[in-house]
PDB file of C-alpha atoms in Angstrom:
ATOM      1  CA  UNK A 256       4.024  40.851 -86.317  1.00 65.00           C
ATOM      2  CA  UNK A 257       4.003  37.366 -87.809  1.00 77.00           C
ATOM      3  CA  UNK A 258       7.332  36.745 -86.195  1.00 82.00           C
ATOM      4  CA  UNK A 259       5.862  37.384 -82.751  1.00 81.00           C
ATOM      5  CA  UNK A 260       3.016  34.973 -83.507  1.00 81.00           C
ATOM      6  CA  UNK A 261       5.301  32.169 -84.592  1.00 84.00           C
ATOM      7  CA  UNK A 262       7.537  32.817 -81.600  1.00 87.00           C
ATOM      8  CA  UNK A 263       4.527  32.564 -79.299  1.00 85.00           C
ATOM      9  CA  UNK A 264       3.433  29.344 -80.974  1.00 86.00           C
ATOM     10  CA  UNK A 265       6.739  27.799 -79.995  1.00 88.00           C
ATOM     11  CA  UNK A 266       7.406  29.398 -76.628  1.00 91.00           C
ATOM     12  CA  UNK A 267       3.949  28.962 -75.114  1.00 90.00           C
ATOM     13  CA  UNK A 268       3.678  25.170 -75.610  1.00 91.00           C
ATOM     14  CA  UNK A 269       7.214  24.755 -74.332  1.00 93.00           C
ATOM     15  CA  UNK A 270       6.369  26.674 -71.164  1.00 93.00           C
ATOM     16  CA  UNK A 271       3.203  24.626 -70.673  1.00 93.00           C
ATOM     17  CA  UNK A 272       5.178  21.424 -71.244  1.00 92.00           C
ATOM     18  CA  UNK A 273       7.806  22.347 -68.683  1.00 93.00           C
ATOM     19  CA  UNK A 274       5.197  23.258 -66.108  1.00 90.00           C
ATOM     20  CA  UNK A 275       3.047  20.139 -66.421  1.00 90.00           C
ATOM     21  CA  UNK A 276       6.089  17.917 -66.857  1.00 90.00           C
ATOM     22  CA  UNK A 277       7.433  19.173 -63.546  1.00 87.00           C
ATOM     23  CA  UNK A 278       4.089  18.666 -61.827  1.00 83.00           C
ATOM     24  CA  UNK A 279       3.500  15.183 -63.244  1.00 84.00           C
ATOM     25  CA  UNK A 280       7.020  13.853 -62.787  1.00 82.00           C
ATOM     26  CA  UNK A 281       7.292  14.814 -59.135  1.00 75.00           C
ATOM     27  CA  UNK A 282       6.896  11.567 -57.215  1.00 65.00           C
ATOM     28  CA  UNK A 283       4.605  12.378 -54.311  1.00 60.00           C
ATOM     29  CA  UNK A 284       5.180   9.067 -52.566  1.00 55.00           C
ATOM     30  CA  UNK A 285       8.839  10.042 -52.246  1.00 53.00           C
ATOM     31  CA  UNK A 286       7.863  13.322 -50.661  1.00 50.00           C
ATOM     32  CA  UNK A 287       5.955  11.695 -47.815  1.00 50.00           C
ATOM     33  CA  UNK A 288       8.442   8.895 -47.166  1.00 54.00           C
ATOM     34  CA  UNK A 289      10.847  11.117 -45.233  1.00 67.00           C
ATOM     35  CA  UNK A 290       9.898  11.075 -41.590  1.00 80.00           C
ATOM     36  CA  UNK A 291      11.433  13.146 -38.859  1.00 83.00           C
ATOM     37  CA  UNK A 292      12.000  10.658 -35.989  1.00 89.00           C
ATOM     38  CA  UNK A 293       9.992  11.465 -32.900  1.00 91.00           C
ATOM     39  CA  UNK A 294       9.270   9.706 -29.598  1.00 93.00           C
ATOM     40  CA  UNK A 295       6.119   7.644 -29.161  1.00 94.00           C
ATOM     41  CA  UNK A 296       3.494   9.919 -27.606  1.00 94.00           C
ATOM     42  CA  UNK A 297       2.494   9.156 -24.040  1.00 94.00           C
ATOM     43  CA  UNK A 298      -0.647   7.066 -23.808  1.00 95.00           C
ATOM     44  CA  UNK A 299      -2.424   4.617 -21.536  1.00 95.00           C
ATOM     45  CA  UNK A 300      -4.953   2.458 -23.366  1.00 95.00           C
ATOM     46  CA  UNK A 301      -6.430  -1.013 -23.240  1.00 96.00           C
ATOM     47  CA  UNK A 302      -5.942  -3.552 -25.995  1.00 96.00           C
ATOM     48  CA  UNK A 303      -8.768  -5.633 -27.440  1.00 96.00           C
ATOM     49  CA  UNK A 304      -8.192  -8.156 -24.624  1.00 95.00           C
ATOM     50  CA  UNK A 305      -8.482  -5.424 -21.940  1.00 95.00           C
ATOM     51  CA  UNK A 306      -4.777  -5.462 -21.111  1.00 94.00           C
ATOM     52  CA  UNK A 307      -3.161  -2.123 -20.148  1.00 95.00           C
ATOM     53  CA  UNK A 308      -0.812  -0.895 -22.878  1.00 95.00           C
ATOM     54  CA  UNK A 309       1.692   1.964 -22.632  1.00 93.00           C
ATOM     55  CA  UNK A 310       4.637   3.053 -24.834  1.00 93.00           C
ATOM     56  CA  UNK A 311       6.886   0.595 -22.965  1.00 91.00           C
ATOM     57  CA  UNK A 312       5.179  -2.196 -24.931  1.00 90.00           C
ATOM     58  CA  UNK A 313       7.340  -1.270 -27.932  1.00 91.00           C
ATOM     59  CA  UNK A 314      10.580  -3.025 -27.087  1.00 83.00           C
ATOM     60  CA  UNK A 315      12.138  -4.217 -30.277  1.00 82.00           C
ATOM     61  CA  UNK A 316      11.816  -2.976 -33.791  1.00 90.00           C
ATOM     62  CA  UNK A 317       8.066  -2.914 -34.190  1.00 93.00           C
ATOM     63  CA  UNK A 318       5.438  -2.034 -36.733  1.00 95.00           C
ATOM     64  CA  UNK A 319       2.336  -0.228 -35.534  1.00 97.00           C
ATOM     65  CA  UNK A 320      -0.451  -0.807 -38.038  1.00 97.00           C
ATOM     66  CA  UNK A 321      -3.596   1.337 -37.902  1.00 97.00           C
ATOM     67  CA  UNK A 322      -6.605  -0.761 -38.885  1.00 97.00           C
ATOM     68  CA  UNK A 323     -10.361  -1.019 -38.512  1.00 97.00           C
ATOM     69  CA  UNK A 324     -13.045  -3.528 -39.393  1.00 96.00           C
ATOM     70  CA  UNK A 325     -14.765  -0.898 -41.596  1.00 96.00           C
ATOM     71  CA  UNK A 326     -11.580  -0.282 -43.565  1.00 96.00           C
ATOM     72  CA  UNK A 327     -11.527  -1.824 -47.040  1.00 95.00           C
ATOM     73  CA  UNK A 328      -7.843  -1.263 -47.768  1.00 95.00           C
ATOM     74  CA  UNK A 329      -7.000  -3.009 -44.487  1.00 96.00           C
ATOM     75  CA  UNK A 330      -8.465  -6.149 -46.040  1.00 96.00           C
ATOM     76  CA  UNK A 331      -6.205  -5.680 -49.041  1.00 96.00           C
ATOM     77  CA  UNK A 332      -3.023  -5.445 -46.969  1.00 96.00           C
ATOM     78  CA  UNK A 333      -4.061  -8.165 -44.522  1.00 97.00           C
ATOM     79  CA  UNK A 334      -2.332 -11.041 -46.379  1.00 96.00           C
ATOM     80  CA  UNK A 335       0.915  -9.070 -46.560  1.00 96.00           C
ATOM     81  CA  UNK A 336       0.761  -8.259 -42.842  1.00 96.00           C
ATOM     82  CA  UNK A 337       0.135 -11.928 -42.074  1.00 95.00           C
ATOM     83  CA  UNK A 338       3.240 -12.795 -44.063  1.00 95.00           C
ATOM     84  CA  UNK A 339       5.258 -10.090 -42.245  1.00 94.00           C
ATOM     85  CA  UNK A 340       4.158 -11.310 -38.835  1.00 92.00           C
ATOM     86  CA  UNK A 341       6.073 -14.523 -39.452  1.00 91.00           C
ATOM     87  CA  UNK A 342       9.372 -12.563 -39.449  1.00 86.00           C
ATOM     88  CA  UNK A 343      10.958 -11.543 -36.170  1.00 81.00           C
ATOM     89  CA  UNK A 344       9.381  -8.120 -36.226  1.00 86.00           C
ATOM     90  CA  UNK A 345       6.769  -7.140 -33.662  1.00 91.00           C
ATOM     91  CA  UNK A 346       3.542  -6.364 -35.464  1.00 95.00           C
ATOM     92  CA  UNK A 347       1.200  -4.397 -33.242  1.00 96.00           C
ATOM     93  CA  UNK A 348      -2.266  -3.230 -34.232  1.00 97.00           C
ATOM     94  CA  UNK A 349      -3.946   0.072 -33.502  1.00 97.00           C
ATOM     95  CA  UNK A 350      -7.659  -0.517 -33.818  1.00 97.00           C
ATOM     96  CA  UNK A 351      -8.962   2.863 -35.010  1.00 96.00           C
ATOM     97  CA  UNK A 352     -12.459   4.289 -34.458  1.00 96.00           C
ATOM     98  CA  UNK A 353     -14.005   0.855 -34.315  1.00 96.00           C
ATOM     99  CA  UNK A 354     -16.184  -1.111 -31.939  1.00 96.00           C
ATOM    100  CA  UNK A 355     -14.619  -3.858 -29.893  1.00 96.00           C
ATOM    101  CA  UNK A 356     -17.126  -6.465 -31.012  1.00 96.00           C
ATOM    102  CA  UNK A 357     -16.679  -5.895 -34.758  1.00 97.00           C
ATOM    103  CA  UNK A 358     -12.898  -5.645 -34.353  1.00 97.00           C
ATOM    104  CA  UNK A 359     -12.734  -9.008 -32.595  1.00 97.00           C
ATOM    105  CA  UNK A 360     -15.085 -10.528 -35.122  1.00 97.00           C
ATOM    106  CA  UNK A 361     -12.932  -9.231 -37.977  1.00 97.00           C
ATOM    107  CA  UNK A 362      -9.785 -10.771 -36.472  1.00 97.00           C
ATOM    108  CA  UNK A 363     -11.534 -14.062 -35.861  1.00 96.00           C
ATOM    109  CA  UNK A 364     -12.787 -14.243 -39.414  1.00 96.00           C
ATOM    110  CA  UNK A 365      -9.606 -13.142 -41.241  1.00 95.00           C
ATOM    111  CA  UNK A 366      -6.921 -14.278 -38.827  1.00 95.00           C
ATOM    112  CA  UNK A 367      -4.974 -12.162 -36.368  1.00 96.00           C
ATOM    113  CA  UNK A 368      -1.484 -11.135 -37.494  1.00 96.00           C
ATOM    114  CA  UNK A 369      -1.010  -8.779 -34.518  1.00 97.00           C
ATOM    115  CA  UNK A 370       0.663  -9.563 -31.187  1.00 95.00           C
ATOM    116  CA  UNK A 371      -2.051  -7.379 -29.732  1.00 96.00           C
ATOM    117  CA  UNK A 372      -4.234  -4.522 -30.926  1.00 97.00           C
ATOM    118  CA  UNK A 373      -4.530  -1.267 -29.000  1.00 97.00           C
ATOM    119  CA  UNK A 374      -8.177  -0.262 -28.780  1.00 97.00           C
ATOM    120  CA  UNK A 375      -8.574   3.411 -29.745  1.00 96.00           C
ATOM    121  CA  UNK A 376     -12.302   3.941 -30.376  1.00 96.00           C
ATOM    122  CA  UNK A 377     -12.143   7.768 -30.435  1.00 94.00           C
ATOM    123  CA  UNK A 378      -8.854   7.902 -32.321  1.00 94.00           C
ATOM    124  CA  UNK A 379      -7.014   9.775 -29.545  1.00 94.00           C
ATOM    125  CA  UNK A 380      -3.669   8.024 -29.872  1.00 96.00           C
ATOM    126  CA  UNK A 381      -4.093   8.053 -33.653  1.00 96.00           C
ATOM    127  CA  UNK A 382      -4.491  11.843 -33.559  1.00 95.00           C
ATOM    128  CA  UNK A 383      -1.312  12.208 -31.498  1.00 95.00           C
ATOM    129  CA  UNK A 384       0.490  10.091 -34.104  1.00 95.00           C
ATOM    130  CA  UNK A 385      -0.837  12.203 -36.973  1.00 93.00           C
ATOM    131  CA  UNK A 386      -2.946   9.441 -38.486  1.00 95.00           C
ATOM    132  CA  UNK A 387      -5.128  10.711 -41.339  1.00 93.00           C
ATOM    133  CA  UNK A 388      -7.105   7.507 -41.909  1.00 91.00           C
ATOM    134  CA  UNK A 389      -6.757   3.741 -42.048  1.00 90.00           C
ATOM    135  CA  UNK A 390      -4.605   1.904 -42.952  1.00 95.00           C
ATOM    136  CA  UNK A 391      -1.353   3.550 -41.922  1.00 96.00           C
ATOM    137  CA  UNK A 392       1.789   1.945 -40.572  1.00 96.00           C
ATOM    138  CA  UNK A 393       4.539   3.315 -38.323  1.00 96.00           C
ATOM    139  CA  UNK A 394       8.001   1.858 -37.878  1.00 95.00           C
ATOM    140  CA  UNK A 395       9.232   2.062 -34.286  1.00 95.00           C
ATOM    141  CA  UNK A 396      12.722   1.398 -32.965  1.00 92.00           C
ATOM    142  CA  UNK A 397      14.267   2.317 -29.598  1.00 89.00           C
ATOM    143  CA  UNK A 398      11.027   4.009 -28.531  1.00 90.00           C
ATOM    144  CA  UNK A 399      11.256   6.324 -31.538  1.00 92.00           C
ATOM    145  CA  UNK A 400       8.932   6.449 -34.511  1.00 94.00           C
ATOM    146  CA  UNK A 401      11.276   6.414 -37.477  1.00 93.00           C
ATOM    147  CA  UNK A 402       9.047   5.676 -40.458  1.00 93.00           C
ATOM    148  CA  UNK A 403       5.497   6.170 -41.666  1.00 93.00           C
ATOM    149  CA  UNK A 404       3.530   4.723 -44.580  1.00 93.00           C
ATOM    150  CA  UNK A 405       0.068   6.012 -45.442  1.00 91.00           C
ATOM    151  CA  UNK A 406      -2.304   3.643 -47.177  1.00 92.00           C
ATOM    152  CA  UNK A 407      -1.701   0.002 -48.014  1.00 94.00           C
ATOM    153  CA  UNK A 408       1.590  -1.482 -46.866  1.00 95.00           C
ATOM    154  CA  UNK A 409       2.817  -3.867 -49.557  1.00 94.00           C
ATOM    155  CA  UNK A 410       6.009  -5.586 -50.642  1.00 94.00           C
ATOM    156  CA  UNK A 411       7.092  -2.593 -52.707  1.00 93.00           C
ATOM    157  CA  UNK A 412       6.660  -0.007 -49.947  1.00 93.00           C
ATOM    158  CA  UNK A 413       8.140  -2.423 -47.417  1.00 94.00           C
ATOM    159  CA  UNK A 414      11.294  -2.768 -49.487  1.00 92.00           C
ATOM    160  CA  UNK A 415      11.627   0.849 -50.540  1.00 91.00           C
ATOM    161  CA  UNK A 416      10.692   2.613 -47.284  1.00 91.00           C
ATOM    162  CA  UNK A 417      10.893   0.378 -44.217  1.00 93.00           C
ATOM    163  CA  UNK A 418      13.672  -2.103 -45.022  1.00 92.00           C
ATOM    164  CA  UNK A 419      16.351   0.601 -45.579  1.00 91.00           C
ATOM    165  CA  UNK A 420      15.368   2.206 -42.261  1.00 92.00           C
ATOM    166  CA  UNK A 421      15.548  -1.135 -40.440  1.00 91.00           C
ATOM    167  CA  UNK A 422      18.953  -1.888 -41.958  1.00 90.00           C
ATOM    168  CA  UNK A 423      20.134   1.560 -40.884  1.00 88.00           C
ATOM    169  CA  UNK A 424      19.105   0.866 -37.287  1.00 86.00           C
ATOM    170  CA  UNK A 425      20.672  -2.603 -37.263  1.00 83.00           C
ATOM    171  CA  UNK A 426      23.967  -1.271 -38.640  1.00 85.00           C
ATOM    172  CA  UNK A 427      24.054   1.403 -35.958  1.00 78.00           C
ATOM    173  CA  UNK A 428      23.463  -1.148 -33.205  1.00 71.00           C
ATOM    174  CA  UNK A 429      26.274  -3.441 -34.309  1.00 69.00           C
TER     175      UNK A 429
ATOM    176  CA  UNK B 174     -43.790  27.811 -60.301  1.00 57.00           C
ATOM    177  CA  UNK B 175     -45.204  26.484 -57.051  1.00 69.00           C
ATOM    178  CA  UNK B 176     -44.110  22.978 -57.939  1.00 72.00           C
ATOM    179  CA  UNK B 177     -40.519  23.986 -58.630  1.00 73.00           C
ATOM    180  CA  UNK B 178     -40.474  26.107 -55.476  1.00 72.00           C
ATOM    181  CA  UNK B 179     -41.618  23.075 -53.524  1.00 70.00           C
ATOM    182  CA  UNK B 180     -38.945  20.912 -55.094  1.00 70.00           C
ATOM    183  CA  UNK B 181     -36.267  23.467 -54.222  1.00 67.00           C
ATOM    184  CA  UNK B 182     -37.575  23.677 -50.695  1.00 63.00           C
ATOM    185  CA  UNK B 183     -37.515  19.904 -50.435  1.00 62.00           C
ATOM    186  CA  UNK B 184     -33.956  19.614 -51.779  1.00 62.00           C
ATOM    187  CA  UNK B 185     -32.832  22.441 -49.540  1.00 61.00           C
ATOM    188  CA  UNK B 186     -34.182  20.775 -46.434  1.00 60.00           C
ATOM    189  CA  UNK B 187     -32.540  17.491 -47.479  1.00 58.00           C
ATOM    190  CA  UNK B 188     -29.131  19.108 -47.962  1.00 56.00           C
ATOM    191  CA  UNK B 189     -29.358  20.742 -44.557  1.00 50.00           C
ATOM    192  CA  UNK B 190     -29.926  17.405 -42.919  1.00 48.00           C
ATOM    193  CA  UNK B 191     -27.057  15.737 -44.762  1.00 48.00           C
ATOM    194  CA  UNK B 192     -24.527  18.441 -44.049  1.00 50.00           C
ATOM    195  CA  UNK B 193     -25.250  18.658 -40.357  1.00 52.00           C
ATOM    196  CA  UNK B 194     -22.034  20.131 -38.975  1.00 60.00           C
ATOM    197  CA  UNK B 195     -20.619  20.378 -35.517  1.00 72.00           C
ATOM    198  CA  UNK B 196     -21.742  23.574 -33.827  1.00 83.00           C
ATOM    199  CA  UNK B 197     -19.023  25.605 -32.161  1.00 90.00           C
ATOM    200  CA  UNK B 198     -20.014  28.014 -29.417  1.00 90.00           C
ATOM    201  CA  UNK B 199     -17.810  31.013 -28.674  1.00 90.00           C
ATOM    202  CA  UNK B 200     -17.707  33.526 -25.844  1.00 89.00           C
ATOM    203  CA  UNK B 201     -17.013  36.467 -28.099  1.00 90.00           C
ATOM    204  CA  UNK B 202     -16.658  37.430 -31.749  1.00 92.00           C
ATOM    205  CA  UNK B 203     -12.859  37.633 -31.700  1.00 92.00           C
ATOM    206  CA  UNK B 204     -12.588  33.993 -30.593  1.00 92.00           C
ATOM    207  CA  UNK B 205     -14.906  32.996 -33.394  1.00 94.00           C
ATOM    208  CA  UNK B 206     -12.891  35.006 -35.908  1.00 94.00           C
ATOM    209  CA  UNK B 207      -9.667  33.359 -34.723  1.00 94.00           C
ATOM    210  CA  UNK B 208     -11.227  29.919 -35.078  1.00 95.00           C
ATOM    211  CA  UNK B 209     -12.382  30.467 -38.647  1.00 94.00           C
ATOM    212  CA  UNK B 210      -9.132  32.067 -39.774  1.00 93.00           C
ATOM    213  CA  UNK B 211      -7.103  29.258 -38.151  1.00 93.00           C
ATOM    214  CA  UNK B 212      -9.049  26.425 -39.754  1.00 94.00           C
ATOM    215  CA  UNK B 213      -8.659  28.074 -43.150  1.00 93.00           C
ATOM    216  CA  UNK B 214      -4.874  28.125 -42.650  1.00 91.00           C
ATOM    217  CA  UNK B 215      -4.470  24.473 -41.643  1.00 93.00           C
ATOM    218  CA  UNK B 216      -4.127  22.014 -44.476  1.00 92.00           C
ATOM    219  CA  UNK B 217      -6.438  19.021 -44.624  1.00 92.00           C
ATOM    220  CA  UNK B 218      -3.973  16.093 -44.402  1.00 90.00           C
ATOM    221  CA  UNK B 219      -6.265  13.786 -46.348  1.00 89.00           C
ATOM    222  CA  UNK B 220      -6.948  16.134 -49.268  1.00 87.00           C
ATOM    223  CA  UNK B 221      -4.930  16.905 -52.385  1.00 83.00           C
ATOM    224  CA  UNK B 222      -5.311  20.565 -51.605  1.00 82.00           C
ATOM    225  CA  UNK B 223      -7.568  22.494 -49.298  1.00 88.00           C
ATOM    226  CA  UNK B 224      -7.915  23.618 -45.723  1.00 91.00           C
ATOM    227  CA  UNK B 225      -9.708  21.752 -42.946  1.00 93.00           C
ATOM    228  CA  UNK B 226     -12.373  24.480 -43.128  1.00 92.00           C
ATOM    229  CA  UNK B 227     -13.435  23.241 -46.552  1.00 90.00           C
ATOM    230  CA  UNK B 228     -13.210  19.540 -45.698  1.00 91.00           C
ATOM    231  CA  UNK B 229     -15.496  17.169 -43.871  1.00 91.00           C
ATOM    232  CA  UNK B 230     -13.328  14.036 -43.776  1.00 91.00           C
ATOM    233  CA  UNK B 231     -13.049  12.538 -40.264  1.00 92.00           C
ATOM    234  CA  UNK B 232      -9.498  13.726 -39.647  1.00 93.00           C
ATOM    235  CA  UNK B 233     -10.484  17.311 -40.539  1.00 94.00           C
ATOM    236  CA  UNK B 234     -13.428  17.115 -38.184  1.00 94.00           C
ATOM    237  CA  UNK B 235     -11.094  15.927 -35.415  1.00 94.00           C
ATOM    238  CA  UNK B 236      -8.655  18.725 -36.221  1.00 95.00           C
ATOM    239  CA  UNK B 237     -11.362  21.390 -36.125  1.00 95.00           C
ATOM    240  CA  UNK B 238     -12.595  20.033 -32.800  1.00 95.00           C
ATOM    241  CA  UNK B 239      -9.050  20.125 -31.422  1.00 95.00           C
ATOM    242  CA  UNK B 240      -8.453  23.679 -32.673  1.00 96.00           C
ATOM    243  CA  UNK B 241     -11.712  24.682 -31.006  1.00 96.00           C
ATOM    244  CA  UNK B 242     -10.700  23.073 -27.708  1.00 95.00           C
ATOM    245  CA  UNK B 243      -7.266  24.702 -27.825  1.00 95.00           C
ATOM    246  CA  UNK B 244      -8.761  28.150 -28.441  1.00 95.00           C
ATOM    247  CA  UNK B 245     -11.103  27.529 -25.511  1.00 93.00           C
ATOM    248  CA  UNK B 246      -8.205  26.563 -23.254  1.00 93.00           C
ATOM    249  CA  UNK B 247      -6.431  29.816 -24.092  1.00 92.00           C
ATOM    250  CA  UNK B 248      -3.740  28.716 -26.563  1.00 93.00           C
ATOM    251  CA  UNK B 249      -2.315  31.298 -28.939  1.00 93.00           C
ATOM    252  CA  UNK B 250      -2.503  30.969 -32.736  1.00 91.00           C
ATOM    253  CA  UNK B 251       1.193  30.091 -32.894  1.00 88.00           C
ATOM    254  CA  UNK B 252       0.812  27.408 -30.227  1.00 93.00           C
ATOM    255  CA  UNK B 253      -2.108  25.862 -32.077  1.00 94.00           C
ATOM    256  CA  UNK B 254      -0.240  25.810 -35.394  1.00 91.00           C
ATOM    257  CA  UNK B 255       2.801  24.260 -33.715  1.00 89.00           C
ATOM    258  CA  UNK B 256       0.576  21.675 -32.050  1.00 93.00           C
ATOM    259  CA  UNK B 257      -0.819  20.647 -35.417  1.00 93.00           C
ATOM    260  CA  UNK B 258       2.590  20.754 -37.130  1.00 88.00           C
ATOM    261  CA  UNK B 259       4.105  18.452 -34.496  1.00 90.00           C
ATOM    262  CA  UNK B 260       1.520  15.812 -35.292  1.00 92.00           C
ATOM    263  CA  UNK B 261       0.741  16.256 -38.971  1.00 91.00           C
ATOM    264  CA  UNK B 262       4.016  17.683 -40.275  1.00 84.00           C
ATOM    265  CA  UNK B 263       5.358  21.017 -41.463  1.00 78.00           C
ATOM    266  CA  UNK B 264       3.176  21.010 -44.550  1.00 80.00           C
ATOM    267  CA  UNK B 265       0.027  21.351 -42.464  1.00 85.00           C
ATOM    268  CA  UNK B 266       0.605  25.099 -42.303  1.00 81.00           C
ATOM    269  CA  UNK B 267      -1.398  26.057 -45.334  1.00 74.00           C
ATOM    270  CA  UNK B 268       0.232  28.969 -47.060  1.00 63.00           C
ATOM    271  CA  UNK B 269       0.811  28.541 -50.788  1.00 55.00           C
ATOM    272  CA  UNK B 270       4.546  29.134 -51.142  1.00 57.00           C
ATOM    273  CA  UNK B 271       5.302  32.337 -53.038  1.00 65.00           C
ATOM    274  CA  UNK B 272       8.437  31.100 -54.772  1.00 64.00           C
ATOM    275  CA  UNK B 273      10.006  29.040 -57.536  1.00 70.00           C
ATOM    276  CA  UNK B 274       7.619  27.526 -60.044  1.00 72.00           C
ATOM    277  CA  UNK B 275       4.654  28.880 -58.098  1.00 73.00           C
ATOM    278  CA  UNK B 276       5.343  32.293 -59.663  1.00 81.00           C
ATOM    279  CA  UNK B 277       3.851  30.823 -62.823  1.00 82.00           C
ATOM    280  CA  UNK B 278       0.686  30.057 -60.884  1.00 78.00           C
ATOM    281  CA  UNK B 279       0.539  33.512 -59.353  1.00 81.00           C
ATOM    282  CA  UNK B 280       1.437  35.571 -62.399  1.00 87.00           C
ATOM    283  CA  UNK B 281       0.599  33.208 -65.270  1.00 88.00           C
ATOM    284  CA  UNK B 282      -2.977  34.441 -65.710  1.00 92.00           C
ATOM    285  CA  UNK B 283      -1.851  38.073 -65.841  1.00 94.00           C
ATOM    286  CA  UNK B 284       0.892  37.304 -68.361  1.00 92.00           C
ATOM    287  CA  UNK B 285      -1.625  35.420 -70.457  1.00 92.00           C
ATOM    288  CA  UNK B 286      -4.093  38.281 -70.260  1.00 94.00           C
ATOM    289  CA  UNK B 287      -1.362  40.738 -71.234  1.00 94.00           C
ATOM    290  CA  UNK B 288      -0.393  38.607 -74.237  1.00 92.00           C
ATOM    291  CA  UNK B 289      -3.991  38.333 -75.403  1.00 91.00           C
ATOM    292  CA  UNK B 290      -4.500  42.070 -75.107  1.00 92.00           C
ATOM    293  CA  UNK B 291      -1.292  42.756 -77.014  1.00 91.00           C
ATOM    294  CA  UNK B 292      -2.408  40.453 -79.814  1.00 87.00           C
ATOM    295  CA  UNK B 293      -5.887  41.932 -79.842  1.00 86.00           C
ATOM    296  CA  UNK B 294      -4.696  45.529 -80.149  1.00 88.00           C
ATOM    297  CA  UNK B 295      -2.009  44.793 -82.711  1.00 86.00           C
ATOM    298  CA  UNK B 296      -4.536  42.977 -84.878  1.00 79.00           C
ATOM    299  CA  UNK B 297      -6.976  45.888 -84.739  1.00 76.00           C
ATOM    300  CA  UNK B 298      -4.345  48.278 -85.988  1.00 66.00           C
ATOM    301  CA  UNK B 299      -3.792  46.091 -89.053  1.00 59.00           C
TER     302      UNK B 299
END
């Protein structure tokens, strides 16, 4: 009987260790980084300057960043986006569930890193893209969405998720 | 007694106001049943775990509204699930996988109970 007890004392903690170890060591950010490429959904929307925008606006390699004036994390990633916009990548905004006035005010106050921002007050285009909240960023090349980052885009995610994808595209084109 | 009843009544009325939910109108009971079973099978994309039925984050509200509209326009359950999967990924179909390490989750409690009972009975005999 005692033997069974001592065996249990060893086996049970080991099982618990294996289980929680597996759960804790699984890197969730790696799980979401794979993105099945898909075409940009059809849409016809105005930008914040009342210009008509359609999928044909995405010519080069572009980043589509979902933002809103009510979004705190968007403030956090704003300096990084400003820095990115100085590279030769098209940075396009998707203003999400916001009002035009507060969106324009926000850009005026913080600076506008976007070439233009699509105005999506009801979140229709965002829904088609599978946006779950702001901020989120999509990488678009050749009219295809090839990458997706949820939450703040920063140097680390840029280098680990988007840069390899961009290099892959550029190598294919050459 | 009366005072506590009043307080409960007050809190109850408050909670009703705060949790005001969208009202979905259905033509018949089977449509309604389909709606509620569908939203319990679609994963809330913003939550660690849970269906859109149990979540009130904006994206879940949008998803429920869309499921409702699709049911109204005559889409089948499969079409609705595919519609959601195309936008929010394969993992939005919310069925806990019955494989691999998940067996521990499914059967762990029963194994544990069995072990405890075995220990309990063997101790009594001593």
